Amino acid sequence: MASRLKQQSRLLDLIANPFRRPFVLLRPIRLIREAYFIAN
């Protein structure tokens, strides 16, 4: 339940802070890219 609340607050945070949105989006993309390179 707490994790769901944290996700909602994070979504509100993204909407409230458009300048921070690119950094938040780039972080998971970087993690996925690292995992992809490690897998190959």
PDB file of N, CA and C in Angstrom:
ATOM      1  N   MET A   1       0.837  -1.204   0.000  1.00  0.00           N
ATOM      2  CA  MET A   1       0.000   0.000   0.000  1.00  0.00           C
ATOM      3  C   MET A   1       0.870   1.252   0.000  1.00  0.00           C
ATOM      4  N   ALA A   2       1.927   1.215   0.798  1.00  0.00           N
ATOM      5  CA  ALA A   2       2.822   2.379   0.877  1.00  0.00           C
ATOM      6  C   ALA A   2       3.548   2.607  -0.443  1.00  0.00           C
ATOM      7  N   SER A   3       3.903   1.496  -1.112  1.00  0.00           N
ATOM      8  CA  SER A   3       4.612   1.632  -2.392  1.00  0.00           C
ATOM      9  C   SER A   3       3.708   2.276  -3.438  1.00  0.00           C
ATOM     10  N   ARG A   4       2.419   1.937  -3.398  1.00  0.00           N
ATOM     11  CA  ARG A   4       1.472   2.519  -4.349  1.00  0.00           C
ATOM     12  C   ARG A   4       1.338   4.024  -4.091  1.00  0.00           C
ATOM     13  N   LEU A   5       1.307   4.403  -2.827  1.00  0.00           N
ATOM     14  CA  LEU A   5       1.225   5.821  -2.467  1.00  0.00           C
ATOM     15  C   LEU A   5       2.474   6.551  -2.935  1.00  0.00           C
ATOM     16  N   LYS A   6       3.617   5.897  -2.794  1.00  0.00           N
ATOM     17  CA  LYS A   6       4.881   6.502  -3.227  1.00  0.00           C
ATOM     18  C   LYS A   6       4.886   6.697  -4.738  1.00  0.00           C
ATOM     19  N   GLN A   7       4.341   5.727  -5.480  1.00  0.00           N
ATOM     20  CA  GLN A   7       4.262   5.854  -6.939  1.00  0.00           C
ATOM     21  C   GLN A   7       3.371   7.026  -7.331  1.00  0.00           C
ATOM     22  N   GLN A   8       2.241   7.172  -6.638  1.00  0.00           N
ATOM     23  CA  GLN A   8       1.321   8.275  -6.941  1.00  0.00           C
ATOM     24  C   GLN A   8       1.983   9.615  -6.670  1.00  0.00           C
ATOM     25  N   SER A   9       2.688   9.735  -5.539  1.00  0.00           N
ATOM     26  CA  SER A   9       3.360  10.993  -5.214  1.00  0.00           C
ATOM     27  C   SER A   9       4.453  11.279  -6.230  1.00  0.00           C
ATOM     28  N   ARG A  10       5.094  10.224  -6.730  1.00  0.00           N
ATOM     29  CA  ARG A  10       6.135  10.398  -7.748  1.00  0.00           C
ATOM     30  C   ARG A  10       5.524  10.916  -9.049  1.00  0.00           C
ATOM     31  N   LEU A  11       4.349  10.377  -9.409  1.00  0.00           N
ATOM     32  CA  LEU A  11       3.650  10.853 -10.606  1.00  0.00           C
ATOM     33  C   LEU A  11       3.274  12.319 -10.464  1.00  0.00           C
ATOM     34  N   LEU A  12       2.746  12.679  -9.299  1.00  0.00           N
ATOM     35  CA  LEU A  12       2.399  14.080  -9.051  1.00  0.00           C
ATOM     36  C   LEU A  12       3.645  14.947  -9.111  1.00  0.00           C
ATOM     37  N   ASP A  13       4.755  14.415  -8.622  1.00  0.00           N
ATOM     38  CA  ASP A  13       6.028  15.132  -8.644  1.00  0.00           C
ATOM     39  C   ASP A  13       6.459  15.394 -10.087  1.00  0.00           C
ATOM     40  N   LEU A  14       6.276  14.397 -10.954  1.00  0.00           N
ATOM     41  CA  LEU A  14       6.638  14.560 -12.366  1.00  0.00           C
ATOM     42  C   LEU A  14       5.791  15.642 -13.022  1.00  0.00           C
ATOM     43  N   ILE A  15       4.504  15.629 -12.705  1.00  0.00           N
ATOM     44  CA  ILE A  15       3.600  16.627 -13.289  1.00  0.00           C
ATOM     45  C   ILE A  15       3.943  18.022 -12.769  1.00  0.00           C
ATOM     46  N   ALA A  16       4.302  18.101 -11.488  1.00  0.00           N
ATOM     47  CA  ALA A  16       4.585  19.393 -10.866  1.00  0.00           C
ATOM     48  C   ALA A  16       5.943  19.949 -11.283  1.00  0.00           C
ATOM     49  N   ASN A  17       6.872  19.062 -11.648  1.00  0.00           N
ATOM     50  CA  ASN A  17       8.234  19.497 -11.962  1.00  0.00           C
ATOM     51  C   ASN A  17       8.647  19.069 -13.367  1.00  0.00           C
ATOM     52  N   PRO A  18       8.184  19.775 -14.401  1.00  0.00           N
ATOM     53  CA  PRO A  18       8.514  19.393 -15.779  1.00  0.00           C
ATOM     54  C   PRO A  18      10.004  19.473 -16.079  1.00  0.00           C
ATOM     55  N   PHE A  19      10.723  20.337 -15.356  1.00  0.00           N
ATOM     56  CA  PHE A  19      12.161  20.473 -15.614  1.00  0.00           C
ATOM     57  C   PHE A  19      12.922  19.245 -15.138  1.00  0.00           C
ATOM     58  N   ARG A  20      12.369  18.561 -14.124  1.00  0.00           N
ATOM     59  CA  ARG A  20      13.047  17.385 -13.589  1.00  0.00           C
ATOM     60  C   ARG A  20      12.654  16.125 -14.348  1.00  0.00           C
ATOM     61  N   ARG A  21      11.584  16.204 -15.131  1.00  0.00           N
ATOM     62  CA  ARG A  21      11.060  15.022 -15.825  1.00  0.00           C
ATOM     63  C   ARG A  21      12.100  14.336 -16.713  1.00  0.00           C
ATOM     64  N   PRO A  22      12.882  15.052 -17.530  1.00  0.00           N
ATOM     65  CA  PRO A  22      13.862  14.380 -18.389  1.00  0.00           C
ATOM     66  C   PRO A  22      14.856  13.533 -17.597  1.00  0.00           C
ATOM     67  N   PHE A  23      15.283  14.035 -16.430  1.00  0.00           N
ATOM     68  CA  PHE A  23      16.246  13.288 -15.622  1.00  0.00           C
ATOM     69  C   PHE A  23      15.615  12.016 -15.077  1.00  0.00           C
ATOM     70  N   VAL A  24      14.362  12.109 -14.660  1.00  0.00           N
ATOM     71  CA  VAL A  24      13.659  10.937 -14.126  1.00  0.00           C
ATOM     72  C   VAL A  24      13.437   9.902 -15.222  1.00  0.00           C
ATOM     73  N   LEU A  25      13.180  10.379 -16.446  1.00  0.00           N
ATOM     74  CA  LEU A  25      12.959   9.457 -17.562  1.00  0.00           C
ATOM     75  C   LEU A  25      14.262   8.825 -18.037  1.00  0.00           C
ATOM     76  N   LEU A  26      15.347   9.590 -17.978  1.00  0.00           N
ATOM     77  CA  LEU A  26      16.627   9.082 -18.468  1.00  0.00           C
ATOM     78  C   LEU A  26      17.206   8.009 -17.555  1.00  0.00           C
ATOM     79  N   ARG A  27      16.900   8.081 -16.265  1.00  0.00           N
ATOM     80  CA  ARG A  27      17.472   7.127 -15.315  1.00  0.00           C
ATOM     81  C   ARG A  27      17.090   5.689 -15.646  1.00  0.00           C
ATOM     82  N   PRO A  28      15.787   5.347 -15.797  1.00  0.00           N
ATOM     83  CA  PRO A  28      15.432   3.965 -16.153  1.00  0.00           C
ATOM     84  C   PRO A  28      15.931   3.557 -17.529  1.00  0.00           C
ATOM     85  N   ILE A  29      15.974   4.501 -18.471  1.00  0.00           N
ATOM     86  CA  ILE A  29      16.481   4.186 -19.810  1.00  0.00           C
ATOM     87  C   ILE A  29      17.945   3.771 -19.723  1.00  0.00           C
ATOM     88  N   ARG A  30      18.701   4.465 -18.884  1.00  0.00           N
ATOM     89  CA  ARG A  30      20.121   4.138 -18.709  1.00  0.00           C
ATOM     90  C   ARG A  30      20.272   2.761 -18.079  1.00  0.00           C
ATOM     91  N   LEU A  31      19.425   2.457 -17.088  1.00  0.00           N
ATOM     92  CA  LEU A  31      19.485   1.146 -16.443  1.00  0.00           C
ATOM     93  C   LEU A  31      19.158   0.041 -17.431  1.00  0.00           C
ATOM     94  N   ILE A  32      18.149   0.255 -18.266  1.00  0.00           N
ATOM     95  CA  ILE A  32      17.759  -0.743 -19.269  1.00  0.00           C
ATOM     96  C   ILE A  32      18.888  -0.933 -20.276  1.00  0.00           C
ATOM     97  N   ARG A  33      19.533   0.164 -20.667  1.00  0.00           N
ATOM     98  CA  ARG A  33      20.628   0.090 -21.639  1.00  0.00           C
ATOM     99  C   ARG A  33      21.813  -0.688 -21.055  1.00  0.00           C
ATOM    100  N   GLU A  34      22.119  -0.430 -19.771  1.00  0.00           N
ATOM    101  CA  GLU A  34      23.211  -1.164 -19.125  1.00  0.00           C
ATOM    102  C   GLU A  34      22.892  -2.651 -19.057  1.00  0.00           C
ATOM    103  N   ALA A  35      21.659  -2.979 -18.695  1.00  0.00           N
ATOM    104  CA  ALA A  35      21.246  -4.381 -18.620  1.00  0.00           C
ATOM    105  C   ALA A  35      21.330  -5.036 -19.998  1.00  0.00           C
ATOM    106  N   TYR A  36      20.977  -4.280 -21.030  1.00  0.00           N
ATOM    107  CA  TYR A  36      21.029  -4.794 -22.404  1.00  0.00           C
ATOM    108  C   TYR A  36      22.463  -5.107 -22.813  1.00  0.00           C
ATOM    109  N   PHE A  37      23.391  -4.195 -22.484  1.00  0.00           N
ATOM    110  CA  PHE A  37      24.792  -4.429 -22.840  1.00  0.00           C
ATOM    111  C   PHE A  37      25.378  -5.597 -22.053  1.00  0.00           C
ATOM    112  N   ILE A  38      24.967  -5.729 -20.793  1.00  0.00           N
ATOM    113  CA  ILE A  38      25.462  -6.836 -19.968  1.00  0.00           C
ATOM    114  C   ILE A  38      24.933  -8.165 -20.512  1.00  0.00           C
ATOM    115  N   ALA A  39      23.684  -8.170 -20.977  1.00  0.00           N
ATOM    116  CA  ALA A  39      23.067  -9.396 -21.490  1.00  0.00           C
ATOM    117  C   ALA A  39      23.775  -9.884 -22.752  1.00  0.00           C
ATOM    118  N   ASN A  40      24.311  -8.952 -23.537  1.00  0.00           N
ATOM    119  CA  ASN A  40      24.982  -9.356 -24.774  1.00  0.00           C
ATOM    120  C   ASN A  40      26.463  -9.579 -24.518  1.00  0.00           C
TER     121      ASN A  40
END
